[in-house]
Amino acid sequence: MQDMYGMRAASRKALIVSCLAVAVLWWAVAAWAGSVSDYAGDMVSLDAAGKVENTSRLFFSGGKARVEIPAQEDMGPMVIIVRPDRKVQWMIDVKARTYFEQPLDEKALAGMNRGGAPAMPMGESTVKEEPLGSEKVNGYDTRKKRVTVTSRMMGHARTSVSTVWTADEFDVPLRERGETGETEEFRNIKVGAQPAALFEVPQGYTRSKNMPGMPDMSGMPDMKDMPGMPDM
């Protein structure tokens, strides 16, 4: 039973990390389409009441991307670096001083063009957009639109609706609000060259076989071998 709980917790962490990685990849590809290629800013997460829940730091330079993510969901602080030029993505565990290397999926890169949305891990998605006019956000002219995403994963379909504000300069959304009012807002934007070292694995870090926050699963039994588990 303890092994089962461990597997469930590990699976939850893996999904969280995977979703974060997909979001960062989307930001990196979206940044190619903007007129500004080198900039940095804060991606602020707000609850439905407008209270700040956490803040991630984003850096972009010539198609490369770096996101510094604060500790959350029983995981320590993490850094994700996307290098399309090397076709690789690194997930860095700051506390453990380790990094996990993952090749980029060229099909996913090709499919994430301007105005698109990230596909969930192991799934497919369709996107419908409805223009809602224009507004100023943090001093920038933006296009406001309603985005409906239908994701299909493991035989199940899920539809989500959000309102998105995008600017020509960046194309990383300056604001995105979900159906229940939670909001992601890109603030404190500073345009300019970014240090090259931000997009490299720090010296002295050790390569890991596991994603950040994930235990070594090599000794755990397969779910199909556990008593009472249905065949998959």
Tab-separated table of C-alpha atoms in Angstrom:
chain	number	residue	atom	x	y	z
A	1	MET	CA	0.000	0.000	0.000
A	2	GLN	CA	2.843	2.366	0.802
A	3	ASP	CA	4.294	1.674	-2.650
A	4	MET	CA	0.906	2.509	-4.175
A	5	TYR	CA	0.766	5.850	-2.359
A	6	GLY	CA	4.324	6.531	-3.462
A	7	MET	CA	3.444	5.818	-7.078
A	8	ARG	CA	0.365	8.067	-6.932
A	9	ALA	CA	2.373	10.928	-5.435
A	10	ALA	CA	5.140	10.420	-7.985
A	11	SER	CA	2.610	10.334	-10.839
A	12	ARG	CA	1.048	13.579	-9.606
A	13	LYS	CA	4.446	15.262	-9.471
A	14	ALA	CA	5.334	13.943	-12.912
A	15	LEU	CA	2.137	15.403	-14.364
A	16	ILE	CA	2.776	18.779	-12.715
A	17	VAL	CA	6.348	18.907	-14.004
A	18	SER	CA	5.265	17.754	-17.481
A	19	CYS	CA	2.559	20.411	-17.708
A	20	LEU	CA	5.015	23.093	-16.602
A	21	ALA	CA	7.491	21.909	-19.226
A	22	VAL	CA	4.845	22.029	-21.968
A	23	ALA	CA	3.823	25.550	-20.920
A	24	VAL	CA	7.433	26.743	-21.020
A	25	LEU	CA	7.920	25.164	-24.447
A	26	TRP	CA	4.816	26.988	-25.664
A	27	TRP	CA	6.126	30.303	-24.318
A	28	ALA	CA	9.447	29.730	-26.064
A	29	VAL	CA	7.827	28.986	-29.436
A	30	ALA	CA	5.347	31.843	-29.061
A	31	ALA	CA	8.221	34.240	-28.389
A	32	TRP	CA	9.591	33.589	-31.885
A	33	ALA	CA	6.515	35.275	-33.382
A	34	GLY	CA	6.793	38.542	-31.466
A	35	SER	CA	8.655	41.560	-32.776
A	36	VAL	CA	10.828	41.638	-29.623
A	37	SER	CA	13.157	38.644	-29.190
A	38	ASP	CA	15.124	39.567	-26.046
A	39	TYR	CA	13.266	40.444	-22.858
A	40	ALA	CA	12.417	39.335	-19.309
A	41	GLY	CA	9.489	39.671	-16.935
A	42	ASP	CA	7.409	38.194	-14.122
A	43	MET	CA	4.563	35.744	-14.761
A	44	VAL	CA	2.270	36.404	-11.807
A	45	SER	CA	-0.418	33.894	-10.789
A	46	LEU	CA	-3.503	35.423	-9.163
A	47	ASP	CA	-6.473	33.731	-7.535
A	48	ALA	CA	-10.069	34.662	-8.389
A	49	ALA	CA	-9.980	37.462	-5.801
A	50	GLY	CA	-6.846	38.989	-7.341
A	51	LYS	CA	-4.465	37.808	-4.604
A	52	VAL	CA	-0.953	36.852	-5.769
A	53	GLU	CA	-0.342	33.115	-5.327
A	54	ASN	CA	3.146	32.829	-6.843
A	55	THR	CA	5.466	34.507	-9.307
A	56	SER	CA	7.726	32.900	-11.914
A	57	ARG	CA	10.561	34.773	-13.598
A	58	LEU	CA	10.752	34.484	-17.414
A	59	PHE	CA	13.701	35.226	-19.713
A	60	PHE	CA	13.788	35.096	-23.537
A	61	SER	CA	16.648	35.537	-25.981
A	62	GLY	CA	16.605	34.716	-29.684
A	63	GLY	CA	14.198	31.785	-29.316
A	64	LYS	CA	15.752	30.480	-26.081
A	65	ALA	CA	13.693	30.535	-22.903
A	66	ARG	CA	14.288	30.237	-19.161
A	67	VAL	CA	11.627	30.054	-16.452
A	68	GLU	CA	12.412	30.184	-12.747
A	69	ILE	CA	9.579	28.499	-10.847
A	70	PRO	CA	9.113	28.889	-7.077
A	71	ALA	CA	8.610	25.915	-4.765
A	72	GLN	CA	5.138	24.354	-5.038
A	73	GLU	CA	3.228	21.080	-4.548
A	74	ASP	CA	5.901	19.615	-2.232
A	75	MET	CA	8.606	20.365	-4.808
A	76	GLY	CA	11.521	22.725	-4.364
A	77	PRO	CA	12.311	25.634	-6.697
A	78	MET	CA	12.920	24.591	-10.285
A	79	VAL	CA	14.338	26.138	-13.462
A	80	ILE	CA	13.294	25.062	-16.957
A	81	ILE	CA	15.499	26.031	-19.914
A	82	VAL	CA	14.356	25.502	-23.495
A	83	ARG	CA	16.970	25.446	-26.262
A	84	PRO	CA	15.283	24.919	-29.670
A	85	ASP	CA	18.642	25.577	-31.325
A	86	ARG	CA	19.995	22.434	-29.612
A	87	LYS	CA	16.637	20.594	-29.666
A	88	VAL	CA	16.868	20.059	-25.914
A	89	GLN	CA	15.077	21.084	-22.733
A	90	TRP	CA	16.604	21.055	-19.248
A	91	MET	CA	14.699	20.803	-15.965
A	92	ILE	CA	16.919	21.953	-13.117
A	93	ASP	CA	16.396	21.055	-9.453
A	94	VAL	CA	17.938	24.027	-7.674
A	95	LYS	CA	17.974	22.464	-4.193
A	96	ALA	CA	19.488	19.141	-5.318
A	97	ARG	CA	21.843	20.840	-7.826
A	98	THR	CA	20.825	18.340	-10.524
A	99	TYR	CA	19.320	18.599	-14.005
A	100	PHE	CA	17.146	16.373	-16.179
A	101	GLU	CA	17.706	16.536	-19.941
A	102	GLN	CA	14.867	15.932	-22.384
A	103	PRO	CA	14.951	16.103	-26.209
A	104	LEU	CA	12.472	18.461	-27.827
A	105	ASP	CA	9.712	16.966	-29.934
A	106	GLU	CA	10.105	18.489	-33.415
A	107	LYS	CA	6.466	17.720	-34.272
A	108	ALA	CA	5.332	19.614	-31.177
A	109	LEU	CA	7.593	22.522	-32.090
A	110	ALA	CA	6.190	22.625	-35.619
A	111	GLY	CA	2.612	22.517	-34.354
A	112	MET	CA	2.949	25.328	-31.816
A	113	ASN	CA	2.712	28.301	-34.147
A	114	ARG	CA	1.399	31.801	-33.545
A	115	GLY	CA	-1.962	31.814	-31.834
A	116	GLY	CA	-1.824	28.122	-31.004
A	117	ALA	CA	-1.950	26.413	-27.651
A	118	PRO	CA	0.182	23.779	-25.963
A	119	ALA	CA	-0.868	20.158	-26.317
A	120	MET	CA	-1.078	18.264	-23.054
A	121	PRO	CA	1.370	15.395	-22.528
A	122	MET	CA	0.278	12.236	-24.372
A	123	GLY	CA	-2.758	14.043	-25.774
A	124	GLU	CA	-4.119	16.116	-28.621
A	125	SER	CA	-5.964	19.421	-28.582
A	126	THR	CA	-8.070	21.618	-30.843
A	127	VAL	CA	-8.334	25.382	-30.429
A	128	LYS	CA	-11.151	27.797	-31.262
A	129	GLU	CA	-10.613	31.567	-30.964
A	130	GLU	CA	-13.191	34.378	-30.790
A	131	PRO	CA	-12.016	38.029	-31.035
A	132	LEU	CA	-13.239	40.290	-28.201
A	133	GLY	CA	-11.702	43.615	-29.208
A	134	SER	CA	-8.636	45.388	-27.869
A	135	GLU	CA	-7.434	46.641	-24.473
A	136	LYS	CA	-4.377	48.131	-22.788
A	137	VAL	CA	-2.527	45.736	-20.468
A	138	ASN	CA	0.493	46.937	-18.498
A	139	GLY	CA	0.980	49.779	-20.980
A	140	TYR	CA	0.800	47.648	-24.142
A	141	ASP	CA	-1.913	47.474	-26.801
A	142	THR	CA	-3.357	43.954	-26.795
A	143	ARG	CA	-5.875	41.867	-28.708
A	144	LYS	CA	-8.417	40.274	-26.413
A	145	LYS	CA	-9.915	36.916	-27.397
A	146	ARG	CA	-11.838	34.000	-25.965
A	147	VAL	CA	-9.978	30.717	-26.458
A	148	THR	CA	-11.710	27.351	-26.234
A	149	VAL	CA	-9.376	24.351	-26.010
A	150	THR	CA	-10.653	20.792	-26.272
A	151	SER	CA	-8.027	18.297	-25.114
A	152	ARG	CA	-8.236	14.562	-25.691
A	153	MET	CA	-6.168	12.254	-23.532
A	154	MET	CA	-6.480	8.508	-22.966
A	155	GLY	CA	-9.947	8.407	-24.562
A	156	HIS	CA	-11.347	11.324	-22.554
A	157	ALA	CA	-12.184	14.829	-23.785
A	158	ARG	CA	-11.957	17.988	-21.674
A	159	THR	CA	-12.919	21.506	-22.738
A	160	SER	CA	-11.607	24.665	-21.117
A	161	VAL	CA	-12.404	28.291	-21.912
A	162	SER	CA	-10.127	31.218	-21.125
A	163	THR	CA	-9.777	34.877	-22.041
A	164	VAL	CA	-6.366	35.815	-23.438
A	165	TRP	CA	-4.718	39.179	-24.080
A	166	THR	CA	-1.745	39.189	-26.520
A	167	ALA	CA	0.523	41.971	-27.808
A	168	ASP	CA	2.395	42.086	-31.113
A	169	GLU	CA	5.665	42.825	-29.337
A	170	PHE	CA	5.824	39.570	-27.403
A	171	ASP	CA	3.006	37.139	-28.261
A	172	VAL	CA	3.580	35.506	-24.912
A	173	PRO	CA	0.165	36.330	-23.411
A	174	LEU	CA	0.262	39.443	-21.249
A	175	ARG	CA	-2.798	38.153	-19.417
A	176	GLU	CA	-4.798	34.936	-19.369
A	177	ARG	CA	-7.903	34.380	-17.239
A	178	GLY	CA	-9.645	31.047	-16.694
A	179	GLU	CA	-13.333	30.291	-16.323
A	180	THR	CA	-13.212	30.490	-12.517
A	181	GLY	CA	-11.303	33.777	-12.425
A	182	GLU	CA	-7.727	32.629	-11.838
A	183	THR	CA	-5.344	34.792	-13.840
A	184	GLU	CA	-1.795	34.659	-15.194
A	185	GLU	CA	-0.339	38.099	-15.921
A	186	PHE	CA	3.021	39.019	-17.459
A	187	ARG	CA	4.370	42.035	-15.554
A	188	ASN	CA	7.534	44.100	-15.052
A	189	ILE	CA	8.661	43.506	-18.647
A	190	LYS	CA	12.194	44.649	-19.421
A	191	VAL	CA	13.273	44.626	-23.075
A	192	GLY	CA	16.968	44.073	-23.789
A	193	ALA	CA	19.768	41.549	-24.196
A	194	GLN	CA	19.847	38.690	-21.678
A	195	PRO	CA	23.039	37.073	-20.287
A	196	ALA	CA	23.976	33.938	-22.235
A	197	ALA	CA	24.667	32.055	-18.981
A	198	LEU	CA	20.954	32.113	-18.137
A	199	PHE	CA	20.323	29.580	-20.896
A	200	GLU	CA	22.961	27.050	-19.856
A	201	VAL	CA	23.034	24.422	-17.098
A	202	PRO	CA	25.058	25.890	-14.194
A	203	GLN	CA	28.548	24.499	-13.652
A	204	GLY	CA	28.791	21.862	-10.942
A	205	TYR	CA	25.269	20.468	-11.445
A	206	THR	CA	24.910	16.702	-11.938
A	207	ARG	CA	22.765	15.080	-14.604
A	208	SER	CA	19.844	13.076	-13.166
A	209	LYS	CA	17.783	10.232	-14.621
A	210	ASN	CA	14.638	11.597	-12.969
A	211	MET	CA	12.609	14.793	-13.302
A	212	PRO	CA	13.013	17.331	-10.465
A	213	GLY	CA	11.222	16.258	-7.292
A	214	MET	CA	10.775	12.700	-8.543
A	215	PRO	CA	12.091	9.722	-6.540
A	216	ASP	CA	14.013	6.883	-8.139
A	217	MET	CA	11.246	4.648	-9.517
A	218	SER	CA	13.489	1.841	-10.705
A	219	GLY	CA	12.788	-0.352	-7.665
A	220	MET	CA	9.027	0.141	-7.619
A	221	PRO	CA	6.743	-2.581	-9.047
A	222	ASP	CA	4.733	-2.093	-12.215
A	223	MET	CA	1.056	-1.358	-11.576
A	224	LYS	CA	0.067	-4.400	-13.631
A	225	ASP	CA	1.919	-6.624	-11.138
A	226	MET	CA	0.007	-5.320	-8.129
A	227	PRO	CA	-2.833	-7.431	-6.649
A	228	GLY	CA	-6.299	-6.283	-7.649
A	229	MET	CA	-5.137	-3.940	-10.394
A	230	PRO	CA	-7.082	-4.218	-13.671
A	231	ASP	CA	-5.342	-4.955	-16.937
A	232	MET	CA	-4.471	-1.809	-18.853
